[in-house]
PDB file of C-alpha atoms and ligand atoms in Angstrom:
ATOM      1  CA  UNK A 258       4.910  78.748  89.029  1.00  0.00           C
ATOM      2  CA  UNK A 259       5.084  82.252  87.485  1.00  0.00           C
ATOM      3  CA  UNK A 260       4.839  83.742  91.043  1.00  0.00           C
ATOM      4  CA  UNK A 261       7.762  86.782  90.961  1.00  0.00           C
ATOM      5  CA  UNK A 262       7.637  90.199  89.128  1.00  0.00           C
ATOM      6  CA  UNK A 263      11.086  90.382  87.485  1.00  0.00           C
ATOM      7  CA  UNK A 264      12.169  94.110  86.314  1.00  0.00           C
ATOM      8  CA  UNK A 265      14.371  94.288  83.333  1.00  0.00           C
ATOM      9  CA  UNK A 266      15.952  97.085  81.508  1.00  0.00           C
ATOM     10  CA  UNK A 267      19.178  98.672  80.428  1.00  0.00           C
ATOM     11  CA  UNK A 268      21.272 100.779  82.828  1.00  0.00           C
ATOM     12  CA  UNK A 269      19.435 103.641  84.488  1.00  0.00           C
ATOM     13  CA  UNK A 270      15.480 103.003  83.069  1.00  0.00           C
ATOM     14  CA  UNK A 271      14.875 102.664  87.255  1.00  0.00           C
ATOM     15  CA  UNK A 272      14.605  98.947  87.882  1.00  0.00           C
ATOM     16  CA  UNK A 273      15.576  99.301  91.715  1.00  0.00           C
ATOM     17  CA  UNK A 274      13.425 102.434  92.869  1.00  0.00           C
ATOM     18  CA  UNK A 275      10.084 101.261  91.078  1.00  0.00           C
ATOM     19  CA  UNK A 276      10.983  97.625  92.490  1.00  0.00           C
ATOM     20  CA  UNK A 277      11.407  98.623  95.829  1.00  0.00           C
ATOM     21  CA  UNK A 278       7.918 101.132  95.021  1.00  0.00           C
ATOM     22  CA  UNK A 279       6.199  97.932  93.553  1.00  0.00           C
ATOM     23  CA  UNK A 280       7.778  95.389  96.266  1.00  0.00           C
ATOM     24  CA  UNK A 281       5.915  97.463  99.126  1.00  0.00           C
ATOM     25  CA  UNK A 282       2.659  98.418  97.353  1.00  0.00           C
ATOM     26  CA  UNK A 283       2.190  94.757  96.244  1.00  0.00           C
ATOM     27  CA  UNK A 284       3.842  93.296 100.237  1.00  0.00           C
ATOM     28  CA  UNK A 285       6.141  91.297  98.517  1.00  0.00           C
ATOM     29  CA  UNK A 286      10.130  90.948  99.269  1.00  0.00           C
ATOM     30  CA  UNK A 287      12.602  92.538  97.052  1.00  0.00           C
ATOM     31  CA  UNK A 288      15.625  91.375  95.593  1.00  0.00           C
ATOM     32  CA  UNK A 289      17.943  93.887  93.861  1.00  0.00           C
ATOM     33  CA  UNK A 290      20.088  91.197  91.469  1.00  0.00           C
ATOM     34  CA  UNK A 291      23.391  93.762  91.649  1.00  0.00           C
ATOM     35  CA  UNK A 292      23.321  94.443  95.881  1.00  0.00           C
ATOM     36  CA  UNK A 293      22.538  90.495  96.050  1.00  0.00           C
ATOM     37  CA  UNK A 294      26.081  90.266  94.427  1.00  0.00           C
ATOM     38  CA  UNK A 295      27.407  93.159  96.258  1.00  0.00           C
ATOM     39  CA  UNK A 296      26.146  91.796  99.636  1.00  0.00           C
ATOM     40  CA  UNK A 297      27.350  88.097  98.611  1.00  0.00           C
ATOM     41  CA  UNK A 298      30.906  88.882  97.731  1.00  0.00           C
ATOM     42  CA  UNK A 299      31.544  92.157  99.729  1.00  0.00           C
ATOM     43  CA  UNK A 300      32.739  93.607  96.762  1.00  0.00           C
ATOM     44  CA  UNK A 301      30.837  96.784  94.557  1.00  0.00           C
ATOM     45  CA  UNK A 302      29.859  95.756  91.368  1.00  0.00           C
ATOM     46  CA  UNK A 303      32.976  98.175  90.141  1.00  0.00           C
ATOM     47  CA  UNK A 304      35.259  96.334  92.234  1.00  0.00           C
ATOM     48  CA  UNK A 305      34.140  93.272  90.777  1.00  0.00           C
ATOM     49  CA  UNK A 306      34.620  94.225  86.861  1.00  0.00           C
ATOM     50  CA  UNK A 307      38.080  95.565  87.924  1.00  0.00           C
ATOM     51  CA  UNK A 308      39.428  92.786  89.714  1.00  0.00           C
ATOM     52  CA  UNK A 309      38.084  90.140  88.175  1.00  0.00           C
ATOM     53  CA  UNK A 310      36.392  91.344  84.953  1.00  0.00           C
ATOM     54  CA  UNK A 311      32.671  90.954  83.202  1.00  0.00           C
ATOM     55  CA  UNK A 312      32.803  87.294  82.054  1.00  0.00           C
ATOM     56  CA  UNK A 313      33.426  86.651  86.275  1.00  0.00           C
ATOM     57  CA  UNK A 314      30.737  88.996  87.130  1.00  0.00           C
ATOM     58  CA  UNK A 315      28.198  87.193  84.544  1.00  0.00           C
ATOM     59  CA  UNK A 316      29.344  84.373  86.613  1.00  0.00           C
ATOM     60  CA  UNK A 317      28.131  86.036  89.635  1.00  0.00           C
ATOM     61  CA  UNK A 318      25.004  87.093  88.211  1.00  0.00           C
ATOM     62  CA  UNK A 319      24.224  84.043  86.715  1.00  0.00           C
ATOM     63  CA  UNK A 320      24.711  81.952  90.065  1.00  0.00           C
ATOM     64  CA  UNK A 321      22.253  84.857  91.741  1.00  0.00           C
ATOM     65  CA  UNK A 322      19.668  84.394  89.057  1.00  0.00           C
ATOM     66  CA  UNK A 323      19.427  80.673  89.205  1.00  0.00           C
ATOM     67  CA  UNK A 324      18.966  81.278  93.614  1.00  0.00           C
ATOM     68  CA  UNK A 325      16.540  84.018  93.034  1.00  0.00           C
ATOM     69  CA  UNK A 326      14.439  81.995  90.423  1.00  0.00           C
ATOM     70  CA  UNK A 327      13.708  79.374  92.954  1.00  0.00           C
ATOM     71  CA  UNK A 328      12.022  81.804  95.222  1.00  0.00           C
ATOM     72  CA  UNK A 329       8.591  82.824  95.275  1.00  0.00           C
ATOM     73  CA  UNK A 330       6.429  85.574  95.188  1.00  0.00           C
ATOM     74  CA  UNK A 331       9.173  88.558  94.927  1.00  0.00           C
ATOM     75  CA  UNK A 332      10.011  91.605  92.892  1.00  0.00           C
ATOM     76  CA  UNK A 333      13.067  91.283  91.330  1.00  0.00           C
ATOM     77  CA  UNK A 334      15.309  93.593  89.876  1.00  0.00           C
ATOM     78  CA  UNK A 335      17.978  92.463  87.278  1.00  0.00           C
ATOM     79  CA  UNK A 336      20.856  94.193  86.350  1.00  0.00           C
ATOM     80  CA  UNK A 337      20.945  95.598  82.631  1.00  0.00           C
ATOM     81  CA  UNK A 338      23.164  93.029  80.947  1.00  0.00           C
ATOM     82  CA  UNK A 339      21.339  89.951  83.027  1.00  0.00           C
ATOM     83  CA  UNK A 340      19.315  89.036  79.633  1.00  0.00           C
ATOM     84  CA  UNK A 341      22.106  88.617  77.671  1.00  0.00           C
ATOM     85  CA  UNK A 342      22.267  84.936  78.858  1.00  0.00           C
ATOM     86  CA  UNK A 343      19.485  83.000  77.321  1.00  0.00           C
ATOM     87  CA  UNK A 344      19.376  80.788  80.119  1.00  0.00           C
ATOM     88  CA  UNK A 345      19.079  83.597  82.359  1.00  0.00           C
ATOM     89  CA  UNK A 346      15.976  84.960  80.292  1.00  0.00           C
ATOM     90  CA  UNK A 347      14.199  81.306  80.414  1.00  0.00           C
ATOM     91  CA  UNK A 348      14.967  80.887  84.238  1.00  0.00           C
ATOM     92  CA  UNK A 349      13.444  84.270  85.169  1.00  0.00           C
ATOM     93  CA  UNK A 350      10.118  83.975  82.954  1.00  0.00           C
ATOM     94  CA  UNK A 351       9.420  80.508  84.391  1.00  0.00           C
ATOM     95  CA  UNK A 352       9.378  82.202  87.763  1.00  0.00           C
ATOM     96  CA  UNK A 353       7.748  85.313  86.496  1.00  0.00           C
ATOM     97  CA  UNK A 354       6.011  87.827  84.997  1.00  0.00           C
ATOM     98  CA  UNK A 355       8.971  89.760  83.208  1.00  0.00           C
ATOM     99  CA  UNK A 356       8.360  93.989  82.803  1.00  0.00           C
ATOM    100  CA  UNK A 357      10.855  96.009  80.468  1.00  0.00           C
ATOM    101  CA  UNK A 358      11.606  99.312  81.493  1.00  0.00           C
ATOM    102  CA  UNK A 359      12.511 101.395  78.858  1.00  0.00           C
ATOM    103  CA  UNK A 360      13.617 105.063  78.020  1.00  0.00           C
ATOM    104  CA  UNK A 361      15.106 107.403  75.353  1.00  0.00           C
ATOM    105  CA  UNK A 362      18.824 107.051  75.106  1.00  0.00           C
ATOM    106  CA  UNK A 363      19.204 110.571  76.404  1.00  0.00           C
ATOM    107  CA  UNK A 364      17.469 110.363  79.534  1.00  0.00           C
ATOM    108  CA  UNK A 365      19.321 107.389  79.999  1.00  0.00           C
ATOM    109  CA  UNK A 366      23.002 109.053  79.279  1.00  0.00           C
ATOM    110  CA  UNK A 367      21.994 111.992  81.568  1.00  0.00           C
ATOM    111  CA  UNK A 368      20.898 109.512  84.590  1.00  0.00           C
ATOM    112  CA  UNK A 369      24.258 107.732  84.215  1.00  0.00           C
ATOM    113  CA  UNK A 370      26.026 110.068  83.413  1.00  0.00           C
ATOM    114  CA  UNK A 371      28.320 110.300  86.883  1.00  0.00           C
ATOM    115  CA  UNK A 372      31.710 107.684  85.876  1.00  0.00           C
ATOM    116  CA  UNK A 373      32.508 104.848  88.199  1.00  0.00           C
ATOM    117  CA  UNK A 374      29.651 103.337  88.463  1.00  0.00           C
ATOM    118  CA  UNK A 375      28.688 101.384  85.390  1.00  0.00           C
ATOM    119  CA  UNK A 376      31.659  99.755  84.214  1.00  0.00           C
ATOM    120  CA  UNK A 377      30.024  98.641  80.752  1.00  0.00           C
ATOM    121  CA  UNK A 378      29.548 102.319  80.224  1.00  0.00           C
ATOM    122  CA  UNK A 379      32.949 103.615  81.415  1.00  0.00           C
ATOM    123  CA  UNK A 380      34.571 101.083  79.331  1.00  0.00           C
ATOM    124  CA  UNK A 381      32.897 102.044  76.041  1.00  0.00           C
ATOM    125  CA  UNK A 382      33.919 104.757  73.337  1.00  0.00           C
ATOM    126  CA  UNK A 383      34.506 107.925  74.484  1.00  0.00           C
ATOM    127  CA  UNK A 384      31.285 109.396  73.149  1.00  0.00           C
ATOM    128  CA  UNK A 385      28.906 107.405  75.993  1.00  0.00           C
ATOM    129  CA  UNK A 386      25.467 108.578  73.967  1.00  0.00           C
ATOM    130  CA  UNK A 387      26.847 106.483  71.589  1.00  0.00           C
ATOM    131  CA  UNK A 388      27.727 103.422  73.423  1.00  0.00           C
ATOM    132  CA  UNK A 389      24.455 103.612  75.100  1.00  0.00           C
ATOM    133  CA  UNK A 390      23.039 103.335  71.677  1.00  0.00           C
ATOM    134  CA  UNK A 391      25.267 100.924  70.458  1.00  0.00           C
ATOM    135  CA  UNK A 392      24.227  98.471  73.403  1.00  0.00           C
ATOM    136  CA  UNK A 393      20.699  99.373  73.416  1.00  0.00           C
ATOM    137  CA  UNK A 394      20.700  98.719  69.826  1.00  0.00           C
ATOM    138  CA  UNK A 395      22.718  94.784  70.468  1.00  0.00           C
ATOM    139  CA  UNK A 396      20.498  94.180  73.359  1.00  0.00           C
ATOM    140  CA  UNK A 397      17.020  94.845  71.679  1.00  0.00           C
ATOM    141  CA  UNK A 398      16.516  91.166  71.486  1.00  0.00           C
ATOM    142  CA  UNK A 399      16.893  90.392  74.405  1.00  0.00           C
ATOM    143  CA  UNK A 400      14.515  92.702  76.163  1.00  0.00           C
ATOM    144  CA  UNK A 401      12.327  91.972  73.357  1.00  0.00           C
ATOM    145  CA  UNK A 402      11.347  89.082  75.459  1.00  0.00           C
ATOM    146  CA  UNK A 403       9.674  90.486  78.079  1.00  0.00           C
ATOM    147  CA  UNK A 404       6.135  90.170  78.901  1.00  0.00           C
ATOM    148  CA  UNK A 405       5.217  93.588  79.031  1.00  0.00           C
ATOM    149  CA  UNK A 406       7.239  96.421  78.019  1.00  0.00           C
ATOM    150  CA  UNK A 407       7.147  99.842  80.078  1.00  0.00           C
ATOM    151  CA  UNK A 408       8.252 103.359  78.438  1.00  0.00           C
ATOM    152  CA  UNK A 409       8.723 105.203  81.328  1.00  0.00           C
ATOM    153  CA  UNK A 410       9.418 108.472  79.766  1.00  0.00           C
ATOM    154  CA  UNK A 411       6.846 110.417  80.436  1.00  0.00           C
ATOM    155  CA  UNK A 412       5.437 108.873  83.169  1.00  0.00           C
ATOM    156  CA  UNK A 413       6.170 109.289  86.932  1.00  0.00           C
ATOM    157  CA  UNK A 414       7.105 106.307  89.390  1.00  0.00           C
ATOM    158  CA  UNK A 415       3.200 106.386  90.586  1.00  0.00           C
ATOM    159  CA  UNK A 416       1.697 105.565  87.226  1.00  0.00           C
ATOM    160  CA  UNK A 417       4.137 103.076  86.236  1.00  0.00           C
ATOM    161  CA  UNK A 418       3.646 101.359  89.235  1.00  0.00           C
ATOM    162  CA  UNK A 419       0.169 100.975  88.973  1.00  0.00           C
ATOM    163  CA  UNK A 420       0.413  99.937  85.094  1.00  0.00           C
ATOM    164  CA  UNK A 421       2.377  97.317  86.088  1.00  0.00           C
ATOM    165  CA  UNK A 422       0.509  96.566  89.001  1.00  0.00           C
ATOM    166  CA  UNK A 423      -3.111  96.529  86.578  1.00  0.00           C
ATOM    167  CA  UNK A 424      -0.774  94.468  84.100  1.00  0.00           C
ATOM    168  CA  UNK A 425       0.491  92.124  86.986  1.00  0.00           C
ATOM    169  CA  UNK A 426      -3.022  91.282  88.727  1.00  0.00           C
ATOM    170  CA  UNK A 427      -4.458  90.848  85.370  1.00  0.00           C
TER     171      UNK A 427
HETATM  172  C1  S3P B 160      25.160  96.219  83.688  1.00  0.00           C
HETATM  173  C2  S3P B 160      24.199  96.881  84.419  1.00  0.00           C
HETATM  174  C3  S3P B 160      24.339  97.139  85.853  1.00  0.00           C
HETATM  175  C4  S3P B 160      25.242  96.097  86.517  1.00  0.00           C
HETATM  176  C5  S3P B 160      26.549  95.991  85.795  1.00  0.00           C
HETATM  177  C6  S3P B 160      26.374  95.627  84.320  1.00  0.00           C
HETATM  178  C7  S3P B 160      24.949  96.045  82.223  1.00  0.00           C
HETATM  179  O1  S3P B 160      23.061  97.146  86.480  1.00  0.00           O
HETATM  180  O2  S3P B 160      24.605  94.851  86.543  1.00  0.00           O
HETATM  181  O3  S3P B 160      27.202  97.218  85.926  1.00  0.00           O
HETATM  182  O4  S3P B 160      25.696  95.271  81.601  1.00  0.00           O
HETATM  183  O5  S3P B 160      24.003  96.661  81.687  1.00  0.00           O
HETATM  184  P1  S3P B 160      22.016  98.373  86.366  1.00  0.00           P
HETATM  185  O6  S3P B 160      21.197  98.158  85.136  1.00  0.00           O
HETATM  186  O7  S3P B 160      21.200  98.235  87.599  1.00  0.00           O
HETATM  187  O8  S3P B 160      22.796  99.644  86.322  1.00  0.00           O
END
């Protein structure tokens, strides 16, 4: 049963603050995808693509997606790069109602802008404007496939929240 609100996104369109927002207003748990794997392993997501690298950490995200799935009646928040996995798009919209949160590439550089964080970004050209619109550009498919598709840019946590939460009931 499509019982969970799953929040996708690329990197830094604010999947975890409006999910914890919408987890309380709507009395639901909340399961962060990336601190499920952090809390799991004991290792930061970093620490993870270092040691191990990204095909282990899909891996790791795949695993969490297939335990979250299973549960009911929770807001979820994926990481950026959990739709690249087909089967991780199918699992989560069988369980769910999935929102895209989306913004302008330059909001996004500026709100990820601090290094050491987002591996995927750190690793990319030089230039990260234009890796963020490189991978915005190869992952437009995938987040294609959401339900419902948020721009955030102009709004503030309050509205979105209750457009999703109007989109949601409805
Ligand atoms: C990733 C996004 C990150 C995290 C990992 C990889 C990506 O999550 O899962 O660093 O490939 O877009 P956020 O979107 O929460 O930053």
């Amino acid at each position: 049963m499509k019982s969970n609100l799953v929040l996708t996104g690329f990197m830094g369109t604010g999947k975890t603050s409006l999910g914890k927002l919408l987890a309380e207003k709507l009395g639901r748990g909340f399961v962060d995808l990336d601190q499920k794997i952090e809390q799991d392993t004991g290792m930061t997501i970093p620490q993870i693509f270092e040691k191990y690298g990204e095909k282990y950490f899909r891996e790791l995200e795949k695993n969490a997606v297939k335990e979250v799935a299973a549960r009911k009646n929770l807001v979820i928040a994926t990481g950026g790069g959990t739709v690249k996995d087909e089967e991780n798009i199918k699992l989560l919209k069988e369980s769910g109602v999935m929102v895209c949160l989306t913004t302008e590439p330059e909001e996004i550089f500026r709100r990820t802008e601090r290094r050491g964080e987002r591996p995927v970004l750190d690793a990319g050209d030089e230039d990260r404007l234009n890796t963020i619109k490189k991978l915005l550009a190869e992952r437009q498919k995938f987040y294609a496939q959401a339900d419902y598709t948020v721009d955030t840019t102009n709004w503030s946590p309050l509205q979105i929240m209750n457009d999703i939460c109007r989109h949601f009931r409805g």
